[in-house]
Amino acid sequence: QNKMSVTEFILLEFSSKPALQLCLFGLFSVLYSATLMGNALVFVLICLDCRLHSPMYFFLCHLSIVNICYASNSVPHMLRNLLGQGRTISFAGCGIQIHLFLIFALTECVLLAVMSYDRYVAICHPLRYAFIMNWRVCLTLVGVSWALGFIFGTIQASLVLDLPFCDPCEIDHFFCEILAVLKLTCTDTTSNKVLIFAFCVCFLLFPLALILISYLHILATILRIPSVAGWHKAFSTCGSHMTVVGLFYGNAIFMYMGPGSVNSPGTEKALSLFYSLVSPTLNPLIYSLRNKQVKEALLKLQRRKSLFHS
């Protein structure tokens, strides 16, 4: 059968045990709620507090938007599946999931590299920071991040959805993940896998190399700082970013660039859960809500809210 006869796909369950399905529904609901509230809170604080109107928080604001969209692309359908309210997804709906997933994933890859460059300029060239990271440059970097994600995500999604699919159209995943969908095709997918690998080199290895180079320069600069307070401030600023980078790129590289035999369906689901749900939940905590300036902005917002109610 060719792709024109395929009208829907079936997403397989995590488990056949109803009790476990219900427990997973509760856990993932809590994580998804935390993702939405945490990232929305970061977005609101950055928009409302003028002290956070700086390049670093501008990039964080866009990272929060990506995290919300990233999780919302797949988690609601997964929760519906866990409740047994329908395991099917239309061909068009599956295509939209693949397309949006690629856009947000590729955008985040570039955005994390942009944020490391911002930290490099801030620590290694503090006197020229305002000149180098002016708002025109910041808008250009963010625009390029979204544009690259959209363009290359669209290309990759179009090539996958144009393939012929065979029955049974059962996707062993909780959403239309590109590697899981490729397994259902009736034709040789070597060229698609080669293209995915090439995209991984461009959007994973290359940005990761830039990030590592940036942080090597940052480390060299930090080691020349005479005061312990300066060391602590620099490490606290960059440590959170490196944590996010390690979690995000590490999981993505293992999943998309590791040997195909390593990733069983269970492993693929676990890794996808991490960067689709766990990572967006942790990002606000790691990046922003433990930051002193963000904490002060949150306290200011709470005081304003208390005065309004009184």
PDB file of C-alpha atoms in Angstrom:
ATOM      1  CA  GLN A   1       0.000   0.000   0.000  1.00  0.00           C
ATOM      2  CA  ASN A   2       1.198   3.496  -0.679  1.00  0.00           C
ATOM      3  CA  LYS A   3       1.047   6.518   1.569  1.00  0.00           C
ATOM      4  CA  MET A   4      -2.220   7.775   0.014  1.00  0.00           C
ATOM      5  CA  SER A   5      -4.109   4.856   1.628  1.00  0.00           C
ATOM      6  CA  VAL A   6      -2.807   5.661   5.100  1.00  0.00           C
ATOM      7  CA  THR A   7      -5.300   7.820   6.987  1.00  0.00           C
ATOM      8  CA  GLU A   8      -4.196   7.257  10.582  1.00  0.00           C
ATOM      9  CA  PHE A   9      -1.558   5.707  12.809  1.00  0.00           C
ATOM     10  CA  ILE A  10      -1.913   3.796  16.078  1.00  0.00           C
ATOM     11  CA  LEU A  11       0.300   4.848  18.993  1.00  0.00           C
ATOM     12  CA  LEU A  12       1.156   1.857  21.186  1.00  0.00           C
ATOM     13  CA  GLU A  13       0.660   2.003  24.930  1.00  0.00           C
ATOM     14  CA  PHE A  14       3.390   2.282  27.560  1.00  0.00           C
ATOM     15  CA  SER A  15       1.957  -0.731  29.340  1.00  0.00           C
ATOM     16  CA  SER A  16      -1.022  -3.070  29.129  1.00  0.00           C
ATOM     17  CA  LYS A  17      -1.628  -2.732  32.887  1.00  0.00           C
ATOM     18  CA  PRO A  18      -4.378  -0.155  33.638  1.00  0.00           C
ATOM     19  CA  ALA A  19      -2.993   0.593  37.115  1.00  0.00           C
ATOM     20  CA  LEU A  20       0.438   1.458  35.730  1.00  0.00           C
ATOM     21  CA  GLN A  21      -1.154   3.535  32.965  1.00  0.00           C
ATOM     22  CA  LEU A  22      -3.028   5.551  35.605  1.00  0.00           C
ATOM     23  CA  CYS A  23       0.140   6.083  37.673  1.00  0.00           C
ATOM     24  CA  LEU A  24       2.021   7.279  34.595  1.00  0.00           C
ATOM     25  CA  PHE A  25      -0.850   9.608  33.747  1.00  0.00           C
ATOM     26  CA  GLY A  26      -0.598  11.188  37.206  1.00  0.00           C
ATOM     27  CA  LEU A  27       3.199  11.535  37.035  1.00  0.00           C
ATOM     28  CA  PHE A  28       3.271  12.984  33.522  1.00  0.00           C
ATOM     29  CA  SER A  29       0.388  15.337  34.321  1.00  0.00           C
ATOM     30  CA  VAL A  30       2.357  16.777  37.246  1.00  0.00           C
ATOM     31  CA  LEU A  31       5.497  17.177  35.120  1.00  0.00           C
ATOM     32  CA  TYR A  32       3.563  18.785  32.270  1.00  0.00           C
ATOM     33  CA  SER A  33       1.836  21.214  34.654  1.00  0.00           C
ATOM     34  CA  ALA A  34       5.222  22.085  36.158  1.00  0.00           C
ATOM     35  CA  THR A  35       6.625  22.651  32.668  1.00  0.00           C
ATOM     36  CA  LEU A  36       3.831  25.032  31.725  1.00  0.00           C
ATOM     37  CA  MET A  37       3.831  26.939  35.034  1.00  0.00           C
ATOM     38  CA  GLY A  38       7.605  27.144  35.409  1.00  0.00           C
ATOM     39  CA  ASN A  39       8.331  28.340  31.883  1.00  0.00           C
ATOM     40  CA  ALA A  40       5.311  30.670  31.825  1.00  0.00           C
ATOM     41  CA  LEU A  41       6.469  32.176  35.132  1.00  0.00           C
ATOM     42  CA  VAL A  42       9.960  32.788  33.731  1.00  0.00           C
ATOM     43  CA  PHE A  43       8.455  34.385  30.621  1.00  0.00           C
ATOM     44  CA  VAL A  44       6.167  36.675  32.662  1.00  0.00           C
ATOM     45  CA  LEU A  45       8.921  37.714  35.085  1.00  0.00           C
ATOM     46  CA  ILE A  46      11.297  38.613  32.264  1.00  0.00           C
ATOM     47  CA  CYS A  47       8.617  40.624  30.482  1.00  0.00           C
ATOM     48  CA  LEU A  48       7.452  42.513  33.596  1.00  0.00           C
ATOM     49  CA  ASP A  49      10.732  43.292  35.369  1.00  0.00           C
ATOM     50  CA  CYS A  50      12.859  45.897  33.571  1.00  0.00           C
ATOM     51  CA  ARG A  51      15.980  44.684  35.410  1.00  0.00           C
ATOM     52  CA  LEU A  52      15.715  41.436  33.427  1.00  0.00           C
ATOM     53  CA  HIS A  53      15.645  43.198  30.071  1.00  0.00           C
ATOM     54  CA  SER A  54      19.120  42.062  29.127  1.00  0.00           C
ATOM     55  CA  PRO A  55      20.412  39.740  26.372  1.00  0.00           C
ATOM     56  CA  MET A  56      20.814  36.736  28.689  1.00  0.00           C
ATOM     57  CA  TYR A  57      17.204  36.891  29.862  1.00  0.00           C
ATOM     58  CA  PHE A  58      15.992  37.694  26.360  1.00  0.00           C
ATOM     59  CA  PHE A  59      17.430  34.362  25.208  1.00  0.00           C
ATOM     60  CA  LEU A  60      16.000  32.641  28.293  1.00  0.00           C
ATOM     61  CA  CYS A  61      12.597  34.027  27.391  1.00  0.00           C
ATOM     62  CA  HIS A  62      12.756  32.366  23.984  1.00  0.00           C
ATOM     63  CA  LEU A  63      14.023  29.131  25.546  1.00  0.00           C
ATOM     64  CA  SER A  64      10.924  29.142  27.768  1.00  0.00           C
ATOM     65  CA  ILE A  65       8.705  29.572  24.704  1.00  0.00           C
ATOM     66  CA  VAL A  66      10.452  26.644  22.997  1.00  0.00           C
ATOM     67  CA  ASN A  67      10.036  24.472  26.117  1.00  0.00           C
ATOM     68  CA  ILE A  68       6.307  25.165  26.377  1.00  0.00           C
ATOM     69  CA  CYS A  69       5.739  24.455  22.680  1.00  0.00           C
ATOM     70  CA  TYR A  70       8.008  21.410  22.761  1.00  0.00           C
ATOM     71  CA  ALA A  71       6.093  19.733  25.573  1.00  0.00           C
ATOM     72  CA  SER A  72       2.654  20.788  24.304  1.00  0.00           C
ATOM     73  CA  ASN A  73       3.345  19.188  20.928  1.00  0.00           C
ATOM     74  CA  SER A  74       3.311  15.606  22.257  1.00  0.00           C
ATOM     75  CA  VAL A  75       2.350  15.404  25.947  1.00  0.00           C
ATOM     76  CA  PRO A  76      -1.415  16.205  25.731  1.00  0.00           C
ATOM     77  CA  HIS A  77      -1.946  13.404  23.188  1.00  0.00           C
ATOM     78  CA  MET A  78       0.154  11.063  25.334  1.00  0.00           C
ATOM     79  CA  LEU A  79      -1.998  11.823  28.408  1.00  0.00           C
ATOM     80  CA  ARG A  80      -5.133  11.161  26.359  1.00  0.00           C
ATOM     81  CA  ASN A  81      -3.626   7.859  25.264  1.00  0.00           C
ATOM     82  CA  LEU A  82      -2.841   6.862  28.867  1.00  0.00           C
ATOM     83  CA  LEU A  83      -6.486   7.406  29.815  1.00  0.00           C
ATOM     84  CA  GLY A  84      -7.527   5.071  27.011  1.00  0.00           C
ATOM     85  CA  GLN A  85      -9.458   7.794  25.179  1.00  0.00           C
ATOM     86  CA  GLY A  86      -8.023   7.004  21.776  1.00  0.00           C
ATOM     87  CA  ARG A  87      -4.681   5.670  20.630  1.00  0.00           C
ATOM     88  CA  THR A  88      -5.061   6.741  17.019  1.00  0.00           C
ATOM     89  CA  ILE A  89      -3.711   9.862  15.374  1.00  0.00           C
ATOM     90  CA  SER A  90      -4.542  11.019  11.862  1.00  0.00           C
ATOM     91  CA  PHE A  91      -1.918  11.115   9.122  1.00  0.00           C
ATOM     92  CA  ALA A  92      -2.138  14.930   9.101  1.00  0.00           C
ATOM     93  CA  GLY A  93      -1.910  15.098  12.898  1.00  0.00           C
ATOM     94  CA  CYS A  94       1.142  12.841  12.859  1.00  0.00           C
ATOM     95  CA  GLY A  95       2.742  15.022  10.210  1.00  0.00           C
ATOM     96  CA  ILE A  96       2.130  18.136  12.291  1.00  0.00           C
ATOM     97  CA  GLN A  97       3.694  16.469  15.348  1.00  0.00           C
ATOM     98  CA  ILE A  98       6.824  15.514  13.397  1.00  0.00           C
ATOM     99  CA  HIS A  99       7.084  18.964  11.834  1.00  0.00           C
ATOM    100  CA  LEU A 100       6.680  20.896  15.100  1.00  0.00           C
ATOM    101  CA  PHE A 101       8.950  18.515  17.005  1.00  0.00           C
ATOM    102  CA  LEU A 102      11.761  19.084  14.506  1.00  0.00           C
ATOM    103  CA  ILE A 103      11.253  22.865  14.456  1.00  0.00           C
ATOM    104  CA  PHE A 104      11.435  23.215  18.241  1.00  0.00           C
ATOM    105  CA  ALA A 105      14.270  20.684  18.654  1.00  0.00           C
ATOM    106  CA  LEU A 106      16.479  22.298  16.001  1.00  0.00           C
ATOM    107  CA  THR A 107      15.669  25.795  17.291  1.00  0.00           C
ATOM    108  CA  GLU A 108      16.704  24.812  20.819  1.00  0.00           C
ATOM    109  CA  CYS A 109      19.978  23.340  19.512  1.00  0.00           C
ATOM    110  CA  VAL A 110      20.917  26.679  17.928  1.00  0.00           C
ATOM    111  CA  LEU A 111      19.525  28.744  20.807  1.00  0.00           C
ATOM    112  CA  LEU A 112      21.678  26.955  23.402  1.00  0.00           C
ATOM    113  CA  ALA A 113      24.763  27.712  21.302  1.00  0.00           C
ATOM    114  CA  VAL A 114      23.710  31.371  21.080  1.00  0.00           C
ATOM    115  CA  MET A 115      23.338  31.505  24.869  1.00  0.00           C
ATOM    116  CA  SER A 116      26.838  30.091  25.354  1.00  0.00           C
ATOM    117  CA  TYR A 117      28.206  32.811  23.059  1.00  0.00           C
ATOM    118  CA  ASP A 118      26.389  35.403  25.172  1.00  0.00           C
ATOM    119  CA  ARG A 119      28.062  34.039  28.345  1.00  0.00           C
ATOM    120  CA  TYR A 120      31.439  34.003  26.562  1.00  0.00           C
ATOM    121  CA  VAL A 121      31.157  37.690  25.657  1.00  0.00           C
ATOM    122  CA  ALA A 122      29.851  38.606  29.138  1.00  0.00           C
ATOM    123  CA  ILE A 123      32.767  36.951  30.971  1.00  0.00           C
ATOM    124  CA  CYS A 124      35.656  37.211  28.518  1.00  0.00           C
ATOM    125  CA  HIS A 125      34.863  40.694  27.168  1.00  0.00           C
ATOM    126  CA  PRO A 126      32.809  42.417  29.905  1.00  0.00           C
ATOM    127  CA  LEU A 127      33.787  45.976  28.904  1.00  0.00           C
ATOM    128  CA  ARG A 128      32.643  45.414  25.309  1.00  0.00           C
ATOM    129  CA  TYR A 129      29.582  43.348  26.212  1.00  0.00           C
ATOM    130  CA  ALA A 130      26.994  46.103  25.679  1.00  0.00           C
ATOM    131  CA  PHE A 131      28.547  46.981  22.318  1.00  0.00           C
ATOM    132  CA  ILE A 132      28.861  43.399  21.012  1.00  0.00           C
ATOM    133  CA  MET A 133      25.534  42.077  22.342  1.00  0.00           C
ATOM    134  CA  ASN A 134      23.376  45.007  21.331  1.00  0.00           C
ATOM    135  CA  TRP A 135      19.675  44.479  20.698  1.00  0.00           C
ATOM    136  CA  ARG A 136      20.095  44.316  16.948  1.00  0.00           C
ATOM    137  CA  VAL A 137      22.533  41.423  17.330  1.00  0.00           C
ATOM    138  CA  CYS A 138      20.272  39.680  19.853  1.00  0.00           C
ATOM    139  CA  LEU A 139      17.225  39.926  17.599  1.00  0.00           C
ATOM    140  CA  THR A 140      19.279  38.636  14.664  1.00  0.00           C
ATOM    141  CA  LEU A 141      20.591  35.643  16.634  1.00  0.00           C
ATOM    142  CA  VAL A 142      17.121  34.693  17.864  1.00  0.00           C
ATOM    143  CA  GLY A 143      15.647  35.186  14.405  1.00  0.00           C
ATOM    144  CA  VAL A 144      18.324  32.965  12.860  1.00  0.00           C
ATOM    145  CA  SER A 145      17.668  30.281  15.506  1.00  0.00           C
ATOM    146  CA  TRP A 146      13.945  30.147  14.715  1.00  0.00           C
ATOM    147  CA  ALA A 147      14.513  30.430  10.948  1.00  0.00           C
ATOM    148  CA  LEU A 148      17.009  27.549  10.837  1.00  0.00           C
ATOM    149  CA  GLY A 149      14.694  25.397  12.962  1.00  0.00           C
ATOM    150  CA  PHE A 150      11.728  26.112  10.709  1.00  0.00           C
ATOM    151  CA  ILE A 151      13.525  25.695   7.379  1.00  0.00           C
ATOM    152  CA  PHE A 152      15.414  22.492   8.130  1.00  0.00           C
ATOM    153  CA  GLY A 153      12.573  21.046  10.218  1.00  0.00           C
ATOM    154  CA  THR A 154      10.239  21.550   7.271  1.00  0.00           C
ATOM    155  CA  ILE A 155      12.686  19.902   4.867  1.00  0.00           C
ATOM    156  CA  GLN A 156      13.182  16.847   7.059  1.00  0.00           C
ATOM    157  CA  ALA A 157       9.472  16.427   7.853  1.00  0.00           C
ATOM    158  CA  SER A 158       8.505  16.735   4.178  1.00  0.00           C
ATOM    159  CA  LEU A 159      10.955  14.026   3.136  1.00  0.00           C
ATOM    160  CA  VAL A 160       9.670  11.601   5.778  1.00  0.00           C
ATOM    161  CA  LEU A 161       5.967  12.199   5.155  1.00  0.00           C
ATOM    162  CA  ASP A 162       6.455  11.716   1.409  1.00  0.00           C
ATOM    163  CA  LEU A 163       7.476   8.069   1.937  1.00  0.00           C
ATOM    164  CA  PRO A 164       5.079   5.126   1.359  1.00  0.00           C
ATOM    165  CA  PHE A 165       3.789   3.444   4.546  1.00  0.00           C
ATOM    166  CA  CYS A 166       2.604  -0.128   5.047  1.00  0.00           C
ATOM    167  CA  ASP A 167       0.074  -1.775   7.333  1.00  0.00           C
ATOM    168  CA  PRO A 168      -0.059  -2.251  10.225  1.00  0.00           C
ATOM    169  CA  CYS A 169       0.566   1.439  10.940  1.00  0.00           C
ATOM    170  CA  GLU A 170       1.441   0.971  14.615  1.00  0.00           C
ATOM    171  CA  ILE A 171       3.997   3.414  15.995  1.00  0.00           C
ATOM    172  CA  ASP A 172       5.843   1.935  18.973  1.00  0.00           C
ATOM    173  CA  HIS A 173       6.074   5.313  20.657  1.00  0.00           C
ATOM    174  CA  PHE A 174       3.958   7.803  22.618  1.00  0.00           C
ATOM    175  CA  PHE A 175       4.007  10.345  19.772  1.00  0.00           C
ATOM    176  CA  CYS A 176       5.005  10.556  16.101  1.00  0.00           C
ATOM    177  CA  GLU A 177       8.754  10.542  16.624  1.00  0.00           C
ATOM    178  CA  ILE A 178      10.645  10.601  13.328  1.00  0.00           C
ATOM    179  CA  LEU A 179      12.734   7.439  13.856  1.00  0.00           C
ATOM    180  CA  ALA A 180       9.683   5.461  15.002  1.00  0.00           C
ATOM    181  CA  VAL A 181       7.682   6.593  11.962  1.00  0.00           C
ATOM    182  CA  LEU A 182      10.513   5.672   9.576  1.00  0.00           C
ATOM    183  CA  LYS A 183      10.217   2.041  10.739  1.00  0.00           C
ATOM    184  CA  LEU A 184       6.745   1.838   9.162  1.00  0.00           C
ATOM    185  CA  THR A 185       7.818   2.685   5.619  1.00  0.00           C
ATOM    186  CA  CYS A 186       7.651   0.190   2.741  1.00  0.00           C
ATOM    187  CA  THR A 187      10.827   1.424   1.093  1.00  0.00           C
ATOM    188  CA  ASP A 188      14.523   1.740   1.828  1.00  0.00           C
ATOM    189  CA  THR A 189      15.122   4.611   4.276  1.00  0.00           C
ATOM    190  CA  THR A 190      18.928   4.689   4.104  1.00  0.00           C
ATOM    191  CA  SER A 191      18.970   8.119   2.444  1.00  0.00           C
ATOM    192  CA  ASN A 192      16.607   9.504   5.108  1.00  0.00           C
ATOM    193  CA  LYS A 193      18.779   8.143   7.909  1.00  0.00           C
ATOM    194  CA  VAL A 194      21.907   9.576   6.277  1.00  0.00           C
ATOM    195  CA  LEU A 195      20.176  12.957   6.060  1.00  0.00           C
ATOM    196  CA  ILE A 196      19.121  12.742   9.727  1.00  0.00           C
ATOM    197  CA  PHE A 197      22.733  11.972  10.648  1.00  0.00           C
ATOM    198  CA  ALA A 198      23.912  14.963   8.590  1.00  0.00           C
ATOM    199  CA  PHE A 199      21.384  17.198  10.349  1.00  0.00           C
ATOM    200  CA  CYS A 200      22.658  15.880  13.702  1.00  0.00           C
ATOM    201  CA  VAL A 201      26.209  16.849  12.746  1.00  0.00           C
ATOM    202  CA  CYS A 202      25.034  20.372  11.852  1.00  0.00           C
ATOM    203  CA  PHE A 203      22.616  20.905  14.744  1.00  0.00           C
ATOM    204  CA  LEU A 204      24.166  18.786  17.508  1.00  0.00           C
ATOM    205  CA  LEU A 205      27.902  18.285  17.037  1.00  0.00           C
ATOM    206  CA  PHE A 206      28.682  21.685  15.503  1.00  0.00           C
ATOM    207  CA  PRO A 207      26.787  23.760  18.124  1.00  0.00           C
ATOM    208  CA  LEU A 208      28.194  21.537  20.875  1.00  0.00           C
ATOM    209  CA  ALA A 209      31.719  22.177  19.587  1.00  0.00           C
ATOM    210  CA  LEU A 210      31.051  25.946  19.629  1.00  0.00           C
ATOM    211  CA  ILE A 211      29.697  25.673  23.167  1.00  0.00           C
ATOM    212  CA  LEU A 212      32.749  23.735  24.374  1.00  0.00           C
ATOM    213  CA  ILE A 213      35.113  26.248  22.741  1.00  0.00           C
ATOM    214  CA  SER A 214      33.212  29.109  24.391  1.00  0.00           C
ATOM    215  CA  TYR A 215      33.440  27.482  27.806  1.00  0.00           C
ATOM    216  CA  LEU A 216      37.111  26.668  27.437  1.00  0.00           C
ATOM    217  CA  HIS A 217      37.718  30.400  26.909  1.00  0.00           C
ATOM    218  CA  ILE A 218      35.406  31.148  29.844  1.00  0.00           C
ATOM    219  CA  LEU A 219      37.300  28.694  32.073  1.00  0.00           C
ATOM    220  CA  ALA A 220      40.621  30.258  31.124  1.00  0.00           C
ATOM    221  CA  THR A 221      39.239  33.704  31.973  1.00  0.00           C
ATOM    222  CA  ILE A 222      37.773  32.515  35.286  1.00  0.00           C
ATOM    223  CA  LEU A 223      41.092  31.036  36.367  1.00  0.00           C
ATOM    224  CA  ARG A 224      42.663  34.486  35.962  1.00  0.00           C
ATOM    225  CA  ILE A 225      40.101  36.103  38.293  1.00  0.00           C
ATOM    226  CA  PRO A 226      41.886  36.861  41.585  1.00  0.00           C
ATOM    227  CA  SER A 227      38.838  36.990  43.883  1.00  0.00           C
ATOM    228  CA  VAL A 228      36.915  33.972  45.140  1.00  0.00           C
ATOM    229  CA  ALA A 229      33.668  35.947  44.799  1.00  0.00           C
ATOM    230  CA  GLY A 230      34.373  36.448  41.103  1.00  0.00           C
ATOM    231  CA  TRP A 231      34.981  32.734  40.674  1.00  0.00           C
ATOM    232  CA  HIS A 232      31.722  31.879  42.411  1.00  0.00           C
ATOM    233  CA  LYS A 233      29.680  34.346  40.344  1.00  0.00           C
ATOM    234  CA  ALA A 234      31.146  33.151  37.050  1.00  0.00           C
ATOM    235  CA  PHE A 235      30.744  29.457  37.857  1.00  0.00           C
ATOM    236  CA  SER A 236      27.170  29.919  39.114  1.00  0.00           C
ATOM    237  CA  THR A 237      26.247  31.786  35.938  1.00  0.00           C
ATOM    238  CA  CYS A 238      27.749  29.226  33.572  1.00  0.00           C
ATOM    239  CA  GLY A 239      27.232  26.053  35.598  1.00  0.00           C
ATOM    240  CA  SER A 240      23.479  26.046  35.044  1.00  0.00           C
ATOM    241  CA  HIS A 241      23.899  26.473  31.300  1.00  0.00           C
ATOM    242  CA  MET A 242      26.399  23.631  31.078  1.00  0.00           C
ATOM    243  CA  THR A 243      24.000  21.392  33.025  1.00  0.00           C
ATOM    244  CA  VAL A 244      21.217  22.032  30.516  1.00  0.00           C
ATOM    245  CA  VAL A 245      23.606  21.607  27.579  1.00  0.00           C
ATOM    246  CA  GLY A 246      24.915  18.294  28.903  1.00  0.00           C
ATOM    247  CA  LEU A 247      21.447  16.867  29.492  1.00  0.00           C
ATOM    248  CA  PHE A 248      19.964  18.032  26.189  1.00  0.00           C
ATOM    249  CA  TYR A 249      22.826  17.283  23.782  1.00  0.00           C
ATOM    250  CA  GLY A 250      23.875  14.087  25.558  1.00  0.00           C
ATOM    251  CA  ASN A 251      20.456  12.472  25.221  1.00  0.00           C
ATOM    252  CA  ALA A 252      19.943  13.712  21.654  1.00  0.00           C
ATOM    253  CA  ILE A 253      23.361  12.476  20.457  1.00  0.00           C
ATOM    254  CA  PHE A 254      22.858   9.080  22.099  1.00  0.00           C
ATOM    255  CA  MET A 255      19.449   8.666  20.474  1.00  0.00           C
ATOM    256  CA  TYR A 256      20.057   9.999  16.968  1.00  0.00           C
ATOM    257  CA  MET A 257      23.761   9.316  16.429  1.00  0.00           C
ATOM    258  CA  GLY A 258      24.294   6.126  18.423  1.00  0.00           C
ATOM    259  CA  PRO A 259      24.247   2.654  16.834  1.00  0.00           C
ATOM    260  CA  GLY A 260      20.740   1.644  15.795  1.00  0.00           C
ATOM    261  CA  SER A 261      20.986  -1.614  17.737  1.00  0.00           C
ATOM    262  CA  VAL A 262      21.513   0.259  21.003  1.00  0.00           C
ATOM    263  CA  ASN A 263      18.164   2.038  20.978  1.00  0.00           C
ATOM    264  CA  SER A 264      15.349  -0.380  21.717  1.00  0.00           C
ATOM    265  CA  PRO A 265      11.764   0.987  21.599  1.00  0.00           C
ATOM    266  CA  GLY A 266      11.811   1.262  25.401  1.00  0.00           C
ATOM    267  CA  THR A 267      15.070   3.216  25.353  1.00  0.00           C
ATOM    268  CA  GLU A 268      13.777   5.530  22.623  1.00  0.00           C
ATOM    269  CA  LYS A 269      10.633   6.244  24.646  1.00  0.00           C
ATOM    270  CA  ALA A 270      12.657   6.977  27.794  1.00  0.00           C
ATOM    271  CA  LEU A 271      15.022   9.337  25.965  1.00  0.00           C
ATOM    272  CA  SER A 272      12.139  11.075  24.203  1.00  0.00           C
ATOM    273  CA  LEU A 273      10.361  11.522  27.524  1.00  0.00           C
ATOM    274  CA  PHE A 274      13.471  13.127  28.927  1.00  0.00           C
ATOM    275  CA  TYR A 275      13.926  15.825  26.298  1.00  0.00           C
ATOM    276  CA  SER A 276      10.183  16.237  25.631  1.00  0.00           C
ATOM    277  CA  LEU A 277       9.021  16.510  29.248  1.00  0.00           C
ATOM    278  CA  VAL A 278      11.719  16.218  31.930  1.00  0.00           C
ATOM    279  CA  SER A 279      14.199  18.675  30.400  1.00  0.00           C
ATOM    280  CA  PRO A 280      11.577  21.432  29.802  1.00  0.00           C
ATOM    281  CA  THR A 281      10.474  20.941  33.420  1.00  0.00           C
ATOM    282  CA  LEU A 282      14.012  21.269  34.790  1.00  0.00           C
ATOM    283  CA  ASN A 283      15.131  24.185  32.598  1.00  0.00           C
ATOM    284  CA  PRO A 284      13.281  26.933  34.541  1.00  0.00           C
ATOM    285  CA  LEU A 285      14.647  25.573  37.837  1.00  0.00           C
ATOM    286  CA  ILE A 286      18.219  25.159  36.599  1.00  0.00           C
ATOM    287  CA  TYR A 287      18.391  28.314  34.518  1.00  0.00           C
ATOM    288  CA  SER A 288      16.224  30.962  36.062  1.00  0.00           C
ATOM    289  CA  LEU A 289      14.347  30.341  39.286  1.00  0.00           C
ATOM    290  CA  ARG A 290      17.581  29.742  41.232  1.00  0.00           C
ATOM    291  CA  ASN A 291      19.070  32.939  39.825  1.00  0.00           C
ATOM    292  CA  LYS A 292      19.319  35.825  42.309  1.00  0.00           C
ATOM    293  CA  GLN A 293      17.872  38.431  39.956  1.00  0.00           C
ATOM    294  CA  VAL A 294      14.966  36.193  38.995  1.00  0.00           C
ATOM    295  CA  LYS A 295      14.261  35.436  42.676  1.00  0.00           C
ATOM    296  CA  GLU A 296      14.170  39.164  43.407  1.00  0.00           C
ATOM    297  CA  ALA A 297      11.803  39.701  40.479  1.00  0.00           C
ATOM    298  CA  LEU A 298       9.560  36.909  41.795  1.00  0.00           C
ATOM    299  CA  LEU A 299       9.482  38.442  45.286  1.00  0.00           C
ATOM    300  CA  LYS A 300       8.678  41.814  43.759  1.00  0.00           C
ATOM    301  CA  LEU A 301       5.793  40.270  41.820  1.00  0.00           C
ATOM    302  CA  GLN A 302       4.484  38.573  44.969  1.00  0.00           C
ATOM    303  CA  ARG A 303       4.592  41.860  46.918  1.00  0.00           C
ATOM    304  CA  ARG A 304       2.764  43.629  44.080  1.00  0.00           C
ATOM    305  CA  LYS A 305       0.129  40.891  44.091  1.00  0.00           C
ATOM    306  CA  SER A 306      -0.283  41.133  47.889  1.00  0.00           C
ATOM    307  CA  LEU A 307      -0.729  44.920  47.717  1.00  0.00           C
ATOM    308  CA  PHE A 308      -3.301  44.522  44.948  1.00  0.00           C
ATOM    309  CA  HIS A 309      -5.378  42.050  46.973  1.00  0.00           C
ATOM    310  CA  SER A 310      -5.116  44.127  50.155  1.00  0.00           C
TER     311      SER A 310
END
